[in-house]
């Protein structure tokens, strides 16, 4: 049974207890080293295709509160993850009808195709089914010509002959974009390669296309390492490439600040500073110990925040963790905030109906309005560190020991337990800050 047939079978039998690793199979030669998957769909807890359908009324409007409760309780069935993520990330308004969603979906697909066409005009490899892994341009904008049969052919650069012959200087923003394309390709070829899905050149090229287009759209950030890890699940879950692009674009709205860099720092450092403040407040003894080991800046947590725990959990468990986090952070005004780029339209604690539609973490944030908004991911890192309190205090004699202890957690973490710990630390932190 191929993957599409299996997915269809699962959809028709929503209570079927399936092994997610069968839906997202691991290559045989990678199974021994791949982190073990802990998440399993659980009838009555996991949001099933049947329940998902029942959460929509006749017009197609979604009972978002019901969806949030179910996702927080047991995650999402593999066959509907893509659809659910589009709502969790604010791609669609839960109050919109089926017709309104379809109209917006078609509008976005057309917009993406236009963006992709524009990128293809600048670099013919976009949309060709191939992946660039070698530079196509010099720092001063001169084309680099490669042997089309080099590097196995499939990943070799493709340079438009007319563009090569042109003496017209390229705009700076085009040069900057083209300089990133081979780096995207190198990262794509390293991303989730344990998955059977990426044995297909077509699927690799699809991920590369999405990231190449995003790099052009977000010119201030462009492409940074780590983005391929964030984009890969969207590319796999959503059948239409344009839908995957917009889902990724919404995720980047949340984490974009982490990738903002200057000559002296990178954006994620601000979250590491916040993490330091949290640990100092909730566990001053451990914080002092880490400071004495020159770990007070918490740089060892850099990777967790940059790629949202992709290295600490299996592929399936990472997706489960993400949907737990997004459901706990959910605010019913998310769609309108993203569309208007205005955070002041956020639902507030005085609106009881809106509060019921918020996730657990967001409800607590709204009740202490005026405080700095810290993403759940930072508290999740604190939860992971705090869970190893005794080991860090006893065994960590240097910063290398801290790194080793935290690296050894890969595959041993329970996503739901970690989120519960994060919520407890969040509440403890708010209480401590209020008391001070």
Coordinates of C-alpha atoms in Angstrom, one line a residue:
X1 CA 0.0 0.0 0.0
X2 CA 1.5 3.3 -1.0
X3 CA 1.4 6.4 1.2
X4 CA -1.6 8.1 -0.5
X5 CA -3.7 4.9 -0.3
X6 CA -2.7 4.4 3.3
X7 CA -3.7 8.0 4.2
X8 CA -7.0 7.6 2.4
X9 CA -7.7 4.4 4.4
X10 CA -6.9 6.2 7.6
X11 CA -9.2 9.0 6.8
X12 CA -12.1 6.6 6.1
X13 CA -11.5 4.9 9.4
X14 CA -10.7 7.8 11.8
X15 CA -10.4 5.6 14.9
X16 CA -7.8 3.4 13.2
X17 CA -4.8 3.1 15.5
X18 CA -2.0 3.8 13.2
X19 CA 1.7 4.1 13.7
X20 CA 2.8 7.6 12.6
X21 CA 6.2 6.2 11.6
X22 CA 4.3 4.3 8.8
X23 CA 2.8 7.6 7.5
X24 CA 6.3 9.2 7.6
X25 CA 8.5 6.2 7.1
X26 CA 12.2 6.2 8.0
X27 CA 14.8 4.9 5.5
X28 CA 15.9 1.4 6.6
X29 CA 19.6 2.4 6.8
X30 CA 18.6 5.3 9.2
X31 CA 16.3 3.5 11.6
X32 CA 18.9 2.6 14.1
X33 CA 20.0 6.2 14.6
X34 CA 16.6 7.9 14.3
X35 CA 15.1 9.1 17.6
X36 CA 12.2 6.8 18.8
X37 CA 8.7 8.2 18.2
X38 CA 6.6 8.4 21.3
X39 CA 3.4 10.0 19.9
X40 CA 0.5 7.6 19.1
X41 CA -3.0 8.8 18.1
X42 CA -5.4 7.9 20.9
X43 CA -9.1 7.5 20.3
X44 CA -11.2 10.0 22.3
X45 CA -8.1 12.3 22.8
X46 CA -6.5 12.9 19.4
X47 CA -8.3 15.1 17.0
X48 CA -9.6 12.6 14.4
X49 CA -10.9 13.2 10.9
X50 CA -14.4 12.4 12.0
X51 CA -14.2 14.9 14.9
X52 CA -12.6 17.5 12.6
X53 CA -15.5 17.3 10.3
X54 CA -18.0 17.6 13.2
X55 CA -16.3 20.8 14.4
X56 CA -17.5 22.6 11.2
X57 CA -21.0 23.8 10.8
X58 CA -23.0 23.6 7.5
X59 CA -21.4 26.7 6.2
X60 CA -17.9 25.5 7.0
X61 CA -17.2 27.7 10.0
X62 CA -15.0 26.1 12.6
X63 CA -15.6 25.6 16.3
X64 CA -12.1 26.8 17.2
X65 CA -12.5 26.3 20.9
X66 CA -13.4 22.7 20.4
X67 CA -10.4 22.2 18.1
X68 CA -8.0 23.8 20.6
X69 CA -9.3 21.7 23.4
X70 CA -8.8 18.5 21.4
X71 CA -5.4 19.3 20.1
X72 CA -4.2 20.3 23.6
X73 CA -5.5 17.0 24.8
X74 CA -4.0 14.6 22.3
X75 CA -2.6 16.2 19.2
X76 CA -3.9 15.7 15.7
X77 CA -4.4 12.6 13.5
X78 CA -1.7 12.5 10.7
X79 CA -4.2 12.7 7.9
X80 CA -5.6 16.1 8.9
X81 CA -2.4 17.8 10.3
X82 CA -2.0 20.1 7.4
X83 CA -5.5 21.4 7.5
X84 CA -5.4 21.9 11.3
X85 CA -2.0 23.6 11.2
X86 CA -3.4 26.2 8.7
X87 CA -5.8 27.3 11.4
X88 CA -3.3 27.0 14.3
X89 CA -0.9 29.3 12.4
X90 CA -3.5 31.8 11.4
X91 CA -3.7 31.1 7.7
X92 CA -7.5 31.2 7.9
X93 CA -10.2 32.8 10.0
X94 CA -12.2 30.0 11.9
X95 CA -15.3 32.1 11.4
X96 CA -15.0 32.0 7.6
X97 CA -17.2 29.8 5.5
X98 CA -16.0 27.1 3.2
X99 CA -16.6 29.4 0.2
X100 CA -14.6 32.2 1.8
X101 CA -11.7 29.9 2.7
X102 CA -11.7 28.5 -0.9
X103 CA -11.6 32.0 -2.3
X104 CA -8.7 33.0 -0.1
X105 CA -6.9 29.8 -0.8
X106 CA -7.1 30.3 -4.6
X107 CA -6.1 34.0 -4.2
X108 CA -3.0 32.9 -2.2
X109 CA -2.1 30.1 -4.7
X110 CA -2.2 32.6 -7.5
X111 CA 0.0 35.0 -5.5
X112 CA 2.5 32.3 -4.9
X113 CA 2.6 31.3 -8.5
X114 CA 3.2 34.9 -9.5
X115 CA 6.1 35.1 -7.0
X116 CA 7.5 31.8 -8.2
X117 CA 7.3 33.0 -11.8
X118 CA 9.2 36.2 -10.9
X119 CA 11.9 34.1 -9.2
X120 CA 12.1 31.8 -12.2
X121 CA 12.7 34.8 -14.4
X122 CA 15.7 35.6 -12.3
X123 CA 17.0 32.0 -11.9
X124 CA 15.7 29.3 -14.3
X125 CA 16.3 26.5 -11.7
X126 CA 13.3 27.6 -9.7
X127 CA 10.4 25.3 -10.6
X128 CA 12.6 23.1 -12.8
X129 CA 12.6 20.1 -10.4
X130 CA 16.2 20.6 -9.6
X131 CA 18.2 21.9 -6.6
X132 CA 21.1 24.4 -6.7
X133 CA 24.1 23.3 -4.6
X134 CA 26.8 25.4 -6.2
X135 CA 27.1 29.2 -6.5
X136 CA 25.5 30.7 -9.6
X137 CA 26.8 34.2 -9.2
X138 CA 29.9 36.1 -7.8
X139 CA 29.7 38.7 -5.1
X140 CA 29.8 41.4 -7.8
X141 CA 27.0 39.9 -9.8
X142 CA 28.9 38.0 -12.5
X143 CA 27.4 34.6 -13.5
X144 CA 29.3 31.4 -12.6
X145 CA 29.1 28.8 -15.4
X146 CA 29.2 25.2 -14.4
X147 CA 29.4 22.0 -16.3
X148 CA 25.7 20.9 -16.5
X149 CA 26.9 17.3 -15.9
X150 CA 28.7 18.1 -12.7
X151 CA 27.6 17.0 -9.3
X152 CA 25.5 14.2 -10.7
X153 CA 23.5 16.5 -12.9
X154 CA 20.3 16.7 -10.8
X155 CA 21.8 19.2 -8.4
X156 CA 23.8 21.2 -10.9
X157 CA 23.1 24.9 -11.4
X158 CA 21.1 25.9 -14.4
X159 CA 22.0 29.3 -15.8
X160 CA 19.9 31.0 -18.4
X161 CA 22.0 31.5 -21.5
X162 CA 20.4 34.8 -22.3
X163 CA 21.1 36.0 -18.8
X164 CA 24.8 34.9 -19.1
X165 CA 25.2 36.9 -22.3
X166 CA 23.7 40.1 -20.8
X167 CA 26.0 42.9 -19.8
X168 CA 23.3 44.7 -17.8
X169 CA 24.3 44.8 -14.1
X170 CA 21.9 43.0 -11.7
X171 CA 20.2 44.9 -9.0
X172 CA 21.7 44.5 -5.5
X173 CA 18.7 42.7 -4.1
X174 CA 18.8 40.2 -7.0
X175 CA 22.5 39.5 -6.4
X176 CA 21.9 39.1 -2.7
X177 CA 19.1 36.6 -3.4
X178 CA 21.0 34.6 -5.9
X179 CA 24.0 34.3 -3.5
X180 CA 21.8 32.4 -1.1
X181 CA 20.3 29.9 -3.5
X182 CA 23.1 27.3 -3.3
X183 CA 23.2 27.5 0.5
X184 CA 19.5 26.7 0.5
X185 CA 20.3 23.7 -1.7
X186 CA 23.1 22.5 0.6
X187 CA 20.7 22.7 3.6
X188 CA 17.8 21.1 1.8
X189 CA 20.0 18.1 0.9
X190 CA 20.8 17.7 4.6
X191 CA 17.2 18.2 5.9
X192 CA 15.3 15.2 7.2
X193 CA 17.2 12.9 4.9
X194 CA 16.3 9.9 7.2
X195 CA 12.8 10.2 5.7
X196 CA 11.8 8.1 2.7
X197 CA 10.0 11.2 1.4
X198 CA 13.2 12.9 0.6
X199 CA 14.6 10.1 -1.5
X200 CA 12.5 11.8 -4.2
X201 CA 14.3 14.5 -6.2
X202 CA 10.9 16.1 -6.8
X203 CA 10.3 16.5 -3.1
X204 CA 13.7 18.0 -2.5
X205 CA 13.1 20.5 -5.3
X206 CA 9.7 21.4 -3.8
X207 CA 11.3 22.3 -0.5
X208 CA 14.1 24.2 -2.3
X209 CA 11.5 26.2 -4.3
X210 CA 9.5 27.2 -1.3
X211 CA 12.6 28.4 0.6
X212 CA 14.0 30.2 -2.5
X213 CA 10.7 32.1 -3.0
X214 CA 10.5 33.0 0.7
X215 CA 14.1 34.2 0.6
X216 CA 13.0 36.6 -2.2
X217 CA 9.8 37.7 -0.5
X218 CA 11.5 38.5 2.9
X219 CA 14.5 40.5 1.6
X220 CA 15.5 41.8 5.0
X221 CA 16.0 38.3 6.4
X222 CA 16.5 36.3 3.2
X223 CA 17.5 32.7 4.0
X224 CA 19.2 31.5 7.2
X225 CA 20.3 28.1 8.3
X226 CA 17.6 26.4 10.2
X227 CA 14.7 27.6 8.0
X228 CA 14.8 24.3 6.0
X229 CA 14.1 22.4 9.3
X230 CA 11.1 24.6 10.0
X231 CA 9.7 24.4 6.4
X232 CA 10.2 20.7 5.9
X233 CA 7.1 19.5 7.8
X234 CA 4.9 22.0 6.0
X235 CA 6.2 20.8 2.6
X236 CA 5.4 17.2 3.6
X237 CA 2.0 17.8 5.1
X238 CA 0.4 20.1 2.6
X239 CA -0.3 18.6 -0.8
X240 CA -0.2 21.9 -2.7
X241 CA 3.1 23.7 -2.7
X242 CA 1.5 27.2 -2.4
X243 CA -0.4 26.1 0.7
X244 CA 2.9 24.8 2.2
X245 CA 4.5 28.1 1.4
X246 CA 1.9 30.2 3.2
X247 CA 1.9 27.9 6.2
X248 CA 5.6 28.3 6.4
X249 CA 5.3 32.1 6.0
X250 CA 2.9 32.2 8.9
X251 CA 5.3 30.2 11.1
X252 CA 8.1 32.6 10.1
X253 CA 6.0 35.5 11.4
X254 CA 6.3 33.9 14.8
X255 CA 10.0 33.1 14.8
X256 CA 11.3 35.7 12.3
X257 CA 12.9 37.8 15.1
X258 CA 15.2 34.9 15.9
X259 CA 16.8 35.2 12.5
X260 CA 17.3 39.0 12.5
X261 CA 21.1 39.4 12.7
X262 CA 23.6 42.2 12.9
X263 CA 27.4 42.2 12.6
X264 CA 27.6 41.5 16.4
X265 CA 24.5 39.5 17.3
X266 CA 21.6 37.4 16.2
X267 CA 17.9 37.9 17.2
X268 CA 17.6 34.7 19.2
X269 CA 20.0 36.1 21.7
X270 CA 17.1 38.2 23.2
X271 CA 15.2 35.0 23.9
X272 CA 18.3 33.5 25.5
X273 CA 18.5 36.6 27.7
X274 CA 14.9 36.1 28.7
X275 CA 15.6 32.4 29.3
X276 CA 18.4 33.4 31.7
X277 CA 16.0 35.7 33.6
X278 CA 13.4 32.9 33.9
X279 CA 15.9 30.4 35.2
X280 CA 17.3 32.9 37.7
X281 CA 13.7 33.5 39.0
X282 CA 12.5 29.9 39.2
X283 CA 15.7 28.1 40.1
X284 CA 18.4 30.5 41.3
X285 CA 20.7 27.7 42.5
X286 CA 20.8 26.0 39.1
X287 CA 21.2 29.4 37.4
X288 CA 24.1 30.3 39.6
X289 CA 25.7 26.9 38.9
X290 CA 25.4 27.4 35.2
X291 CA 26.8 30.9 35.5
X292 CA 29.8 29.6 37.3
X293 CA 30.4 27.2 34.4
X294 CA 30.3 30.2 32.0
X295 CA 26.9 29.1 30.8
X296 CA 24.9 32.0 32.2
X297 CA 24.2 33.3 28.7
X298 CA 22.5 29.9 27.8
X299 CA 24.1 29.7 24.4
X300 CA 23.8 25.9 24.7
X301 CA 20.0 26.4 24.2
X302 CA 20.6 28.3 20.9
X303 CA 19.7 25.4 18.7
X304 CA 16.5 24.5 20.5
X305 CA 15.0 27.9 20.0
X306 CA 16.3 28.4 16.4
X307 CA 14.8 25.2 15.0
X308 CA 12.1 24.7 17.6
X309 CA 13.4 21.4 19.0
X310 CA 13.9 19.6 15.7
X311 CA 17.0 17.9 17.1
X312 CA 15.6 17.0 20.4
X313 CA 12.5 15.1 19.2
X314 CA 11.8 12.6 16.4
X315 CA 10.1 14.0 13.2
X316 CA 6.7 12.8 14.4
X317 CA 7.1 14.0 18.0
X318 CA 8.3 17.4 16.7
X319 CA 5.1 17.9 14.8
X320 CA 3.1 16.8 17.9
X321 CA 5.1 19.2 20.1
X322 CA 4.6 22.1 17.6
X323 CA 0.8 21.6 17.5
X324 CA 0.6 21.4 21.3
X325 CA 2.6 24.7 21.5
X326 CA 0.5 26.5 18.9
X327 CA -2.8 25.3 20.4
X328 CA -1.7 26.5 23.8
X329 CA -0.6 29.9 22.4
X330 CA -3.7 30.3 20.2
X331 CA -5.6 33.6 20.2
X332 CA -8.9 33.8 18.2
X333 CA -7.8 37.1 16.8
X334 CA -4.6 35.6 15.3
X335 CA -5.9 35.6 11.7
X336 CA -7.0 39.3 11.8
X337 CA -3.8 40.3 13.5
X338 CA -1.7 38.7 10.8
X339 CA -3.8 40.1 8.0
X340 CA -3.6 43.6 9.4
X341 CA -0.2 43.2 11.0
X342 CA -1.6 44.7 14.1
X343 CA -1.2 43.1 17.5
X344 CA -3.6 45.6 19.2
X345 CA -6.6 43.7 17.8
X346 CA -5.7 40.8 20.1
X347 CA -8.6 39.3 22.2
X348 CA -8.5 40.4 25.8
X349 CA -9.3 38.8 29.2
X350 CA -12.5 40.9 29.6
X351 CA -14.1 39.1 26.6
X352 CA -15.1 35.8 28.2
X353 CA -16.2 34.3 24.9
X354 CA -12.9 35.1 23.2
X355 CA -11.0 33.9 26.3
X356 CA -12.6 30.4 26.0
X357 CA -11.3 30.2 22.4
X358 CA -7.7 30.8 23.6
X359 CA -5.1 28.2 24.4
X360 CA -4.1 27.5 28.0
X361 CA -0.9 29.5 27.8
X362 CA -2.5 32.5 26.0
X363 CA -5.3 32.6 28.6
X364 CA -2.8 33.1 31.4
X365 CA -1.0 35.8 29.4
X366 CA -4.2 37.7 28.8
X367 CA -5.0 37.6 32.5
X368 CA -1.7 39.4 33.3
X369 CA -2.0 41.9 30.4
X370 CA 0.8 44.5 30.3
X371 CA 3.6 41.9 31.0
X372 CA 6.2 41.2 28.3
X373 CA 4.9 38.5 26.0
X374 CA 7.4 35.6 26.1
X375 CA 6.8 32.7 23.6
X376 CA 6.0 29.3 25.1
X377 CA 9.1 27.9 23.4
X378 CA 11.3 29.8 25.9
X379 CA 9.5 28.2 28.9
X380 CA 9.7 24.9 27.2
X381 CA 13.5 25.2 27.1
X382 CA 13.4 26.1 30.8
X383 CA 11.2 23.0 31.5
X384 CA 13.8 20.8 29.7
X385 CA 16.7 22.3 31.6
X386 CA 14.8 22.2 35.0
X387 CA 13.9 18.5 34.4
X388 CA 17.6 17.8 34.5
X389 CA 18.3 19.9 37.6
X390 CA 19.9 17.2 39.7
X391 CA 22.0 15.8 36.9
X392 CA 23.3 19.3 35.9
X393 CA 24.1 20.2 39.5
X394 CA 25.8 16.9 40.2
X395 CA 27.5 15.9 37.0
X396 CA 28.2 19.2 35.1
X397 CA 31.7 20.3 36.0
X398 CA 32.1 22.4 32.9
X399 CA 30.2 23.8 30.0
X400 CA 31.0 20.8 27.8
X401 CA 29.2 18.6 30.4
X402 CA 26.1 20.8 30.2
X403 CA 26.1 20.5 26.4
X404 CA 26.5 16.7 26.6
X405 CA 23.7 16.3 29.2
X406 CA 21.3 18.2 27.1
X407 CA 22.4 16.5 23.8
X408 CA 21.7 13.1 25.5
X409 CA 18.0 14.0 25.8
X410 CA 17.4 13.4 22.1
X411 CA 14.6 10.9 21.7
X412 CA 14.0 10.6 25.4
X413 CA 11.6 13.5 25.8
X414 CA 7.8 13.4 26.1
X415 CA 6.3 16.3 24.2
X416 CA 3.1 16.6 26.4
X417 CA 5.1 16.3 29.6
X418 CA 7.5 18.9 28.5
X419 CA 4.6 21.3 27.6
X420 CA 3.0 20.7 31.0
X421 CA 6.3 21.5 32.6
X422 CA 6.5 24.7 30.6
X423 CA 3.1 25.8 31.7
X424 CA 4.0 25.2 35.3
X425 CA 7.2 27.2 35.0
X426 CA 5.3 30.0 33.2
X427 CA 2.9 30.3 36.1
X428 CA 5.7 30.1 38.7
X429 CA 7.6 32.8 36.8
X430 CA 4.6 35.1 36.7
X431 CA 4.1 34.6 40.4
X432 CA 7.7 35.3 41.2
X433 CA 7.9 38.4 39.0
X434 CA 4.6 39.7 40.5
X435 CA 6.0 39.1 44.1
X436 CA 9.2 41.0 43.3

